Coordinates of C-alpha atoms and ligand atoms in Angstrom, one line a residue:
M1 CA 133.7 87.8 88.1
F2 CA 136.1 86.1 86.2
L3 CA 133.9 83.0 84.7
K4 CA 135.5 79.4 83.3
K5 CA 134.6 76.9 80.3
A6 CA 132.5 74.2 81.6
P7 CA 135.2 71.6 81.8
V8 CA 135.3 69.7 78.6
V9 CA 134.8 65.7 77.9
K10 CA 137.4 64.7 75.4
G11 CA 135.4 63.3 72.4
V12 CA 136.0 61.7 69.3
F13 CA 137.1 63.9 65.8
F14 CA 133.9 65.1 64.0
F15 CA 131.1 62.7 66.2
G16 CA 132.3 64.1 69.6
H17 CA 130.6 62.0 72.6
A18 CA 127.1 61.2 69.6
L19 CA 128.8 57.3 68.8
E20 CA 129.4 56.8 72.2
F21 CA 126.3 58.6 74.1
G22 CA 124.0 57.1 71.1
R23 CA 125.5 53.4 72.1
D24 CA 124.8 53.6 76.1
P25 CA 124.0 56.7 77.5
L26 CA 122.9 55.2 80.4
T27 CA 126.2 54.0 81.6
F28 CA 128.3 56.8 79.1
L29 CA 126.4 59.2 81.4
L30 CA 127.3 56.9 85.2
K31 CA 130.5 57.4 84.8
L32 CA 130.6 61.2 84.2
Q33 CA 129.0 61.5 87.1
D34 CA 131.4 59.4 89.0
N35 CA 134.6 61.8 87.5
Y36 CA 133.0 65.4 87.7
E37 CA 131.6 67.5 90.4
R38 CA 129.7 69.8 88.6
I39 CA 129.5 70.6 85.2
A40 CA 130.6 68.7 81.7
Q41 CA 130.5 69.8 78.7
L42 CA 129.7 67.1 76.2
R43 CA 129.3 67.7 72.0
I44 CA 127.0 65.4 69.5
V45 CA 128.7 66.6 66.6
Y46 CA 128.1 70.5 66.8
L47 CA 125.7 70.5 68.8
K48 CA 127.4 71.3 72.5
V49 CA 125.4 70.3 75.9
N50 CA 127.0 70.8 79.0
L51 CA 125.9 67.6 81.9
L52 CA 124.9 69.2 85.2
L53 CA 125.7 67.2 87.6
N54 CA 124.4 69.2 90.9
A55 CA 121.5 69.6 92.9
E56 CA 122.0 73.8 93.6
D57 CA 122.9 73.9 89.5
I58 CA 119.4 72.1 88.7
K59 CA 117.6 74.3 91.0
Y60 CA 119.2 77.9 89.8
V61 CA 117.9 76.5 86.5
L62 CA 114.4 75.5 86.6
Q63 CA 113.5 77.4 89.7
E64 CA 115.3 80.5 90.5
N65 CA 117.1 81.7 87.6
S66 CA 114.0 79.7 85.1
K67 CA 113.3 82.5 83.2
A68 CA 117.2 82.5 81.7
F69 CA 116.7 78.8 80.9
V70 CA 113.9 78.3 78.3
K71 CA 113.6 74.9 76.6
G72 CA 114.7 74.0 73.4
R73 CA 115.9 71.6 70.5
A74 CA 114.7 68.7 72.5
Y75 CA 111.1 70.1 73.2
R76 CA 110.7 71.3 69.4
V77 CA 111.3 68.0 68.1
L78 CA 108.6 67.0 70.1
G79 CA 106.7 69.8 69.1
Q80 CA 106.1 68.8 66.4
V81 CA 104.0 66.3 67.3
L82 CA 102.8 68.0 70.4
G83 CA 102.5 71.1 68.5
N84 CA 102.5 74.5 70.9
G85 CA 101.1 72.7 74.3
I86 CA 101.7 73.7 77.4
L87 CA 104.7 71.4 77.6
T88 CA 106.3 72.5 74.7
S89 CA 105.8 76.2 74.5
H90 CA 107.0 79.6 76.4
G91 CA 106.8 82.7 77.7
E92 CA 103.7 84.1 77.9
F93 CA 101.8 82.1 75.5
W94 CA 102.6 79.3 78.3
H95 CA 101.5 81.0 81.3
R96 CA 97.9 81.5 80.3
Q97 CA 97.9 78.3 78.7
R98 CA 99.1 76.5 83.0
K99 CA 96.8 79.2 84.1
L100 CA 93.7 78.0 81.7
A101 CA 94.9 74.2 82.3
Q102 CA 96.2 74.2 85.7
P103 CA 92.1 73.7 87.2
A104 CA 91.9 70.5 85.6
F105 CA 94.3 69.1 88.7
Y106 CA 93.5 70.9 91.3
K107 CA 92.4 67.7 94.1
Q108 CA 88.4 68.2 93.4
R109 CA 88.8 67.4 90.0
L110 CA 91.2 64.3 90.5
A111 CA 89.0 63.1 93.0
L112 CA 86.3 62.3 90.5
L113 CA 89.1 60.3 88.5
V114 CA 89.2 58.2 91.5
D115 CA 85.9 55.8 89.9
I116 CA 88.0 55.6 86.6
M117 CA 91.3 54.4 88.0
N118 CA 89.4 51.6 90.3
D119 CA 87.1 50.6 87.4
E120 CA 90.1 49.9 85.1
T121 CA 92.4 48.7 87.6
M122 CA 89.6 46.0 88.5
T123 CA 89.2 45.1 85.0
L124 CA 92.7 44.4 84.3
I125 CA 92.4 42.3 87.4
K126 CA 89.7 40.6 86.4
R127 CA 92.0 39.4 83.8
W128 CA 94.9 38.4 85.0
E129 CA 92.6 35.8 87.0
A130 CA 90.8 34.7 84.4
S131 CA 94.3 33.7 82.5
L132 CA 96.1 32.7 85.6
Q133 CA 93.0 29.7 85.9
Q134 CA 93.1 28.5 82.7
E135 CA 97.3 28.7 82.7
N136 CA 96.6 26.7 86.3
G137 CA 97.4 29.2 88.9
S138 CA 101.0 31.2 87.2
S139 CA 100.9 33.2 83.8
I140 CA 104.0 35.4 83.4
L141 CA 103.0 38.1 81.1
P142 CA 104.8 41.1 78.9
M143 CA 104.6 43.7 81.6
T144 CA 104.6 46.9 79.3
K145 CA 102.0 45.7 77.5
E146 CA 99.9 45.1 80.1
M147 CA 100.7 48.6 81.9
M148 CA 100.1 50.2 78.6
A149 CA 97.0 49.2 77.8
T150 CA 95.8 49.5 81.1
T151 CA 96.9 53.3 81.6
L152 CA 95.9 54.2 78.0
V153 CA 92.1 53.7 78.8
I154 CA 92.9 55.6 82.2
V155 CA 94.1 58.5 80.2
T156 CA 91.4 58.4 77.7
K157 CA 88.6 58.7 80.2
S158 CA 89.8 61.1 82.4
L159 CA 90.0 63.6 79.3
F160 CA 87.4 62.6 77.4
G161 CA 85.0 60.9 79.8
T162 CA 83.8 57.3 80.3
G163 CA 81.6 57.4 77.4
I164 CA 84.4 57.8 75.0
D165 CA 84.4 54.2 73.7
A166 CA 87.9 53.6 74.6
N167 CA 88.7 51.0 71.4
K168 CA 88.8 54.2 69.0
I169 CA 91.7 55.2 70.9
A170 CA 93.4 51.9 71.5
H171 CA 93.4 51.8 67.4
I172 CA 95.5 55.0 66.8
S173 CA 98.3 53.7 69.6
Q174 CA 100.5 52.0 67.2
D175 CA 100.7 55.3 65.7
I176 CA 101.7 56.9 68.6
D177 CA 104.1 54.5 69.4
T178 CA 105.4 55.2 65.9
L179 CA 105.6 59.0 66.3
N180 CA 107.8 58.1 70.0
E181 CA 110.0 56.2 67.9
I182 CA 110.1 58.4 65.6
L183 CA 111.2 61.5 67.9
S184 CA 113.4 59.6 69.9
L185 CA 115.6 59.2 67.4
Q186 CA 115.0 63.4 66.0
M187 CA 115.9 63.6 69.5
R188 CA 119.3 62.1 69.1
T189 CA 120.5 62.7 65.6
P190 CA 121.2 66.8 65.0
V191 CA 121.0 66.5 61.5
R192 CA 117.7 65.6 60.1
F193 CA 115.9 65.7 56.6
P194 CA 113.2 68.5 57.0
M195 CA 109.3 66.7 57.0
W196 CA 108.9 67.7 52.9
V197 CA 111.3 65.6 51.8
P198 CA 110.0 62.3 50.8
T199 CA 112.0 59.7 53.2
T200 CA 110.1 56.5 53.9
I201 CA 110.2 58.2 57.6
N202 CA 109.2 61.4 56.9
Q203 CA 106.1 59.4 55.4
R204 CA 105.2 57.5 57.7
F205 CA 105.6 59.9 60.4
K206 CA 103.0 61.7 58.5
A207 CA 100.6 59.6 58.1
S208 CA 100.6 58.8 61.7
S209 CA 100.3 62.5 62.8
Q210 CA 97.1 62.8 60.3
R211 CA 95.5 59.6 61.6
L212 CA 96.3 60.8 65.4
D213 CA 95.0 64.3 64.5
A214 CA 91.8 63.0 63.2
V215 CA 90.5 61.0 65.7
I216 CA 91.5 64.1 68.0
Q217 CA 89.7 66.7 65.7
E218 CA 86.6 64.5 66.2
I219 CA 86.3 63.6 69.9
I220 CA 86.7 67.8 70.6
S221 CA 83.4 67.8 67.6
T222 CA 82.0 65.8 69.3
R223 CA 81.6 67.4 72.5
R224 CA 81.4 70.9 71.0
N225 CA 77.9 69.6 68.6
A226 CA 76.8 68.0 71.8
L227 CA 77.2 71.0 74.6
E228 CA 75.9 73.5 71.0
S229 CA 72.7 71.8 71.2
N230 CA 72.7 71.6 75.2
P231 CA 74.6 73.6 77.4
E232 CA 73.5 72.3 80.5
A233 CA 74.9 69.3 79.5
Q234 CA 77.6 68.5 82.1
F235 CA 81.1 66.6 80.9
D236 CA 82.9 66.2 84.1
D237 CA 86.5 65.4 82.1
L238 CA 89.9 67.1 81.7
L239 CA 88.4 67.9 77.6
Q240 CA 85.5 69.8 79.6
M241 CA 87.6 71.7 81.8
L242 CA 90.3 72.9 78.5
I243 CA 86.7 73.6 76.4
T244 CA 85.3 76.0 78.9
A245 CA 88.4 77.4 80.2
K246 CA 88.0 81.8 80.1
D247 CA 90.8 83.4 80.7
E248 CA 90.3 85.7 83.6
E249 CA 91.3 89.3 82.1
T250 CA 90.2 89.0 78.0
G251 CA 87.5 86.0 79.1
E252 CA 89.2 84.6 75.9
Q253 CA 88.7 80.5 75.0
M254 CA 90.6 78.1 73.5
T255 CA 90.4 77.7 69.7
D256 CA 90.2 73.9 67.8
K257 CA 94.0 74.7 67.4
Q258 CA 94.8 75.3 70.5
L259 CA 92.4 72.6 72.5
R260 CA 94.7 70.1 69.4
D261 CA 97.8 70.6 71.3
E262 CA 96.9 70.7 74.7
I263 CA 95.3 67.8 74.6
V264 CA 98.0 65.5 72.8
T265 CA 100.4 67.0 74.7
L266 CA 98.3 65.4 77.6
F267 CA 98.0 62.8 76.3
I268 CA 101.0 61.7 75.6
A269 CA 102.8 63.2 78.3
G270 CA 101.1 60.8 80.4
H271 CA 100.4 57.6 78.9
E272 CA 104.1 56.1 78.2
T273 CA 105.3 58.1 81.5
T274 CA 103.3 56.2 83.7
A275 CA 102.9 53.3 82.2
M276 CA 106.5 52.9 82.1
A277 CA 106.6 54.3 85.9
M278 CA 103.9 51.1 86.2
S279 CA 105.7 48.5 84.7
W280 CA 109.1 49.4 87.0
A281 CA 107.1 49.2 89.9
M282 CA 106.1 45.5 88.2
Y283 CA 109.4 44.6 88.0
L284 CA 111.4 45.9 91.6
L285 CA 108.0 44.4 93.5
A286 CA 108.6 40.9 91.6
Q287 CA 112.0 41.0 93.1
H288 CA 110.9 42.3 96.7
P289 CA 108.3 39.7 98.0
D290 CA 108.9 41.4 101.5
I291 CA 108.1 45.0 100.0
V292 CA 104.7 43.3 98.7
Q293 CA 103.5 41.7 101.9
K294 CA 104.0 44.9 103.3
M295 CA 102.2 46.7 101.3
R296 CA 99.6 44.6 101.1
R297 CA 99.2 44.4 104.9
E298 CA 98.2 48.2 104.2
S299 CA 96.0 47.3 101.9
N300 CA 93.8 45.4 104.0
E301 CA 94.3 48.3 107.0
V302 CA 93.2 51.0 104.8
L303 CA 91.1 49.7 102.6
G304 CA 89.5 46.3 104.1
E305 CA 87.2 44.7 101.2
N306 CA 86.5 48.9 99.5
L307 CA 88.0 50.8 97.0
P308 CA 90.4 53.3 97.8
N309 CA 89.4 56.8 97.6
F310 CA 90.4 60.0 97.5
E311 CA 90.3 60.0 101.3
N312 CA 92.3 56.5 102.5
I313 CA 94.4 57.3 99.5
R314 CA 96.4 59.7 101.8
Q315 CA 96.8 57.0 104.5
L316 CA 98.3 54.6 101.8
T317 CA 101.6 56.1 103.1
Y318 CA 103.6 53.0 102.7
T319 CA 102.6 52.5 98.6
A320 CA 103.4 56.1 98.2
Q321 CA 106.7 55.4 99.8
V322 CA 107.0 52.7 97.3
V323 CA 105.9 54.3 93.6
N324 CA 108.4 57.9 95.0
E325 CA 110.8 55.1 95.2
V326 CA 110.8 53.8 92.3
L327 CA 110.7 56.7 90.4
R328 CA 113.8 57.8 91.5
L329 CA 115.2 54.6 90.6
Y330 CA 113.4 54.7 87.1
P331 CA 111.9 57.6 85.9
P332 CA 110.4 57.6 82.9
A333 CA 111.4 61.3 81.9
W334 CA 115.1 60.0 82.8
A335 CA 116.8 62.8 80.9
I336 CA 115.3 66.9 80.7
S337 CA 117.1 70.0 78.9
R338 CA 116.9 73.5 78.4
Q339 CA 118.5 76.3 76.0
V340 CA 119.8 79.7 77.6
M341 CA 119.5 82.7 75.4
N342 CA 122.2 85.0 76.8
D343 CA 125.0 83.7 78.7
Q344 CA 124.5 82.6 81.6
A345 CA 126.7 82.3 85.0
L346 CA 125.9 79.0 87.2
G347 CA 128.8 79.7 90.3
E348 CA 132.5 80.2 88.2
Y349 CA 131.8 78.7 85.5
L350 CA 130.3 80.6 81.9
I351 CA 127.1 78.9 79.9
P352 CA 127.3 80.8 76.7
A353 CA 124.0 82.1 74.4
K354 CA 122.2 79.5 72.6
E355 CA 123.8 76.8 74.7
Q356 CA 121.8 73.5 75.8
V357 CA 122.0 72.3 79.2
F358 CA 120.6 69.1 80.5
F359 CA 120.5 66.9 83.6
C360 CA 119.6 63.5 83.8
P361 CA 117.2 62.5 86.8
Y362 CA 118.7 59.1 86.2
L363 CA 121.8 60.3 87.1
L364 CA 120.9 62.6 90.4
H365 CA 118.8 60.4 91.8
R366 CA 121.8 57.4 92.2
N367 CA 124.4 60.2 92.7
K368 CA 126.0 59.3 95.9
A369 CA 126.4 62.6 97.4
Y370 CA 122.4 62.3 97.7
W371 CA 121.5 58.7 98.5
T372 CA 123.2 56.3 100.4
N373 CA 123.7 52.7 98.2
P374 CA 122.1 54.4 95.4
E375 CA 121.4 51.4 93.3
E376 CA 119.4 49.5 96.2
F377 CA 115.1 49.2 96.3
N378 CA 114.4 50.9 99.7
P379 CA 111.0 52.8 100.1
D380 CA 112.4 54.2 103.2
N381 CA 114.6 56.4 101.4
F382 CA 111.8 58.6 101.2
L383 CA 110.2 58.4 104.9
P384 CA 109.3 61.9 105.9
E385 CA 113.2 62.0 108.5
R386 CA 115.1 61.1 105.6
I387 CA 113.6 63.3 102.5
K388 CA 114.3 66.0 104.7
Q389 CA 118.0 65.2 105.1
R390 CA 118.3 66.3 100.7
P391 CA 118.5 69.1 99.3
S392 CA 114.9 69.0 97.3
Y393 CA 116.3 69.3 93.6
A394 CA 118.0 65.8 94.6
Y395 CA 115.3 63.7 93.5
L396 CA 113.1 65.0 90.6
P397 CA 111.1 62.8 88.8
F398 CA 108.6 65.5 87.9
G399 CA 111.0 68.3 87.5
G400 CA 110.6 71.0 89.3
G401 CA 110.2 75.2 88.9
P402 CA 107.3 76.5 87.2
R403 CA 107.3 74.1 84.8
L404 CA 106.5 71.2 87.1
C405 CA 104.6 68.0 85.7
I406 CA 101.5 69.4 85.6
G407 CA 100.2 65.4 85.9
N408 CA 102.2 64.8 89.2
N409 CA 99.3 64.4 91.6
F410 CA 97.0 62.4 89.3
A411 CA 100.4 59.5 87.8
L412 CA 101.3 59.4 91.8
M413 CA 96.9 58.4 92.2
E414 CA 96.9 56.4 89.2
M415 CA 99.6 54.6 90.2
Q416 CA 98.8 53.8 94.4
I417 CA 95.7 53.0 93.3
M418 CA 96.5 50.2 91.0
L419 CA 99.7 49.0 93.1
A420 CA 97.4 49.0 96.0
L421 CA 94.8 47.2 94.3
L422 CA 97.2 44.7 92.7
V423 CA 99.7 43.8 95.4
K424 CA 96.2 42.9 96.7
H425 CA 95.3 40.1 94.5
F426 CA 98.7 39.1 93.3
D427 CA 102.6 37.3 93.7
F428 CA 105.2 38.8 91.4
E429 CA 107.8 36.8 90.2
K430 CA 111.1 38.5 88.1
M431 CA 111.5 36.1 85.0
E432 CA 114.7 37.8 83.6
N433 CA 116.9 40.9 83.9
V434 CA 115.5 43.4 82.3
I435 CA 117.4 47.1 81.2
P436 CA 116.7 50.5 81.0
D437 CA 116.5 51.9 77.4
P438 CA 115.8 55.2 77.2
Q439 CA 114.0 57.2 74.6
I440 CA 112.1 59.6 75.3
T441 CA 111.1 57.8 78.2
L442 CA 113.2 55.3 80.5
K443 CA 111.4 52.1 78.3
P444 CA 112.7 48.2 79.8
K445 CA 114.7 46.4 76.8
G446 CA 112.1 43.9 75.9
N447 CA 108.8 43.3 76.7
M448 CA 109.6 42.4 80.1
P449 CA 107.7 38.9 81.2
I450 CA 107.0 38.9 84.8
K451 CA 105.0 35.6 85.8
V452 CA 102.2 36.4 87.7
R453 CA 100.2 34.2 90.5
M454 CA 97.3 34.2 92.8
S455 CA 98.1 36.1 96.5
S456 CA 98.1 32.9 98.7
E457 CA 97.1 35.5 101.3
F458 CA 94.5 36.8 99.3
Ligands
HEM1 C1 104.4 58.6 86.4 C2 104.3 59.3 85.2 C3 105.1 61.2 84.6 C4 106.3 61.5 84.5 C5 107.6 61.0 85.2 C6 105.8 63.4 84.1 C7 107.3 63.8 84.2 C8 107.1 65.0 83.3 C9 108.6 66.0 83.5 C10 109.9 65.5 84.4 C11 108.0 66.9 83.2 C12 109.2 68.5 83.0 C13 109.6 68.1 82.1 C14 110.6 69.3 81.6 O1 110.5 70.4 82.8 O2 111.0 70.3 80.3 C15 106.2 66.9 83.2 C16 105.6 68.4 82.9 C17 104.8 67.7 82.0 N1 104.4 66.6 82.0 FE1 104.4 65.0 83.0 N2 105.3 63.3 83.8 C18 104.2 62.1 84.3 C19 102.8 62.4 84.3 C20 102.4 63.4 83.7 C21 100.4 63.0 83.5 C22 99.6 61.9 83.6 C23 100.3 64.4 82.6 C24 99.1 64.4 82.3 C25 97.5 64.2 82.2 C26 101.4 64.8 82.3 C27 101.2 65.9 82.1 C28 102.5 67.5 81.7 C29 102.7 68.1 81.1 C30 100.9 68.8 80.3 C31 103.5 68.9 81.4 C32 104.2 70.3 81.2 C33 103.9 70.8 81.9 C34 104.6 72.6 81.5 O3 105.6 72.6 80.8 O4 104.5 74.0 81.9 N3 102.2 64.3 83.0 N4 106.4 65.9 83.4

């Protein structure tokens, strides 16, 4: 079959679309979604990238022909911090590591994390209550900061156990922010100085990287020592699962370097994504008191005076719909990319070897071919009968195919627990319009101030 070239979007001399994309990527991409049907080719200086707009093609890339579409440039940038962990590795190595890590996310393991999520949400609730009391019943809180802090403790204790001094991790959260910021910058600029050139950015990067590594290495060594002195010791956390995981065929276990890469990967992939999703959830709920009320009724019915447990979480079906709808409108992983190894056909189009393809859950989740009134916050989009009417790949907050997010159920459970408890106690009010700022994750611009007050129904 004769294959056509992908339709090229007209760009400017030298930069191509780099400037327009850099200024406001979401508006730029939404415009392309309106004007192109299936595929549109952009150029970021010398890099050709093919934007995929159609759920069937994305399914082909992620699932049906996933071996031909590997993780490319963006993931090499991430690899500078994450090393060769599950998010960034390829082929046989990735497959083996994923197999080793997967049991850490089985349902019975996640059930053990419910208490951590409950405890940390209750700590947050107490902190907010104290602040409301001091301020005559309502308080304007920087929501992103609040959510970053609580989800940091949850992921830290889930990975390293409740015995960990969470302050240790809080100390390096500034370093993690710095690393995220630098990686995000590098992803947008196709040309950069190699790490050995002592630019200010490279020096900041190295210093933060070294501090992060030192803390993670200390955690790994402390655990190895504890296990050496008492091999019977039981630690119910993900670190333990990873340290003791054995390859079925060879019996091999992870080296310290592999452990470091996997731990940093889980830690970074699991923290900011969930924090951003929770922040956007609060922003949307602050504009929809009717939905808060409906969630509150469900929480009261299902939980009564109790905290959530692994069984009754499943009955919080409306809350689950709300979580899914938040991830539709504000998917933290707003763009996903791949590189083709050899020439590939996407329908009648040719994607030549080495070119990049990318697609945006942010666009797909607003595509009028799949959603009615896509800008409206409507949890009914996730009623079972509505889900059945859509192609499965029209909704991809966690990606899909073999590289589906390993932490999807962890994140969904965490959000469900946090939201079910927060709506029981508080009402929320939006203070200002917040627009998304697409960095590595979809962040809000500014710190998202939201007024919180005790629920009159509590
Ligand atoms: C709302 C929260 C989250 C969102 C939106 C999210 C999103 C995603 C997406 C879209 C991918 C696929 C990337 C790709 O195909 O290129 C991914 C992969 C991954 N995520 Fe998440 N994630 C979330 C939470 C978590 C959590 C809590 C963890 C771990 C504790 C985690 C760990 C990972 C890992 C290790 C991968 C790589 C999987 C592989 O390639 O085999 N994520 N995530």
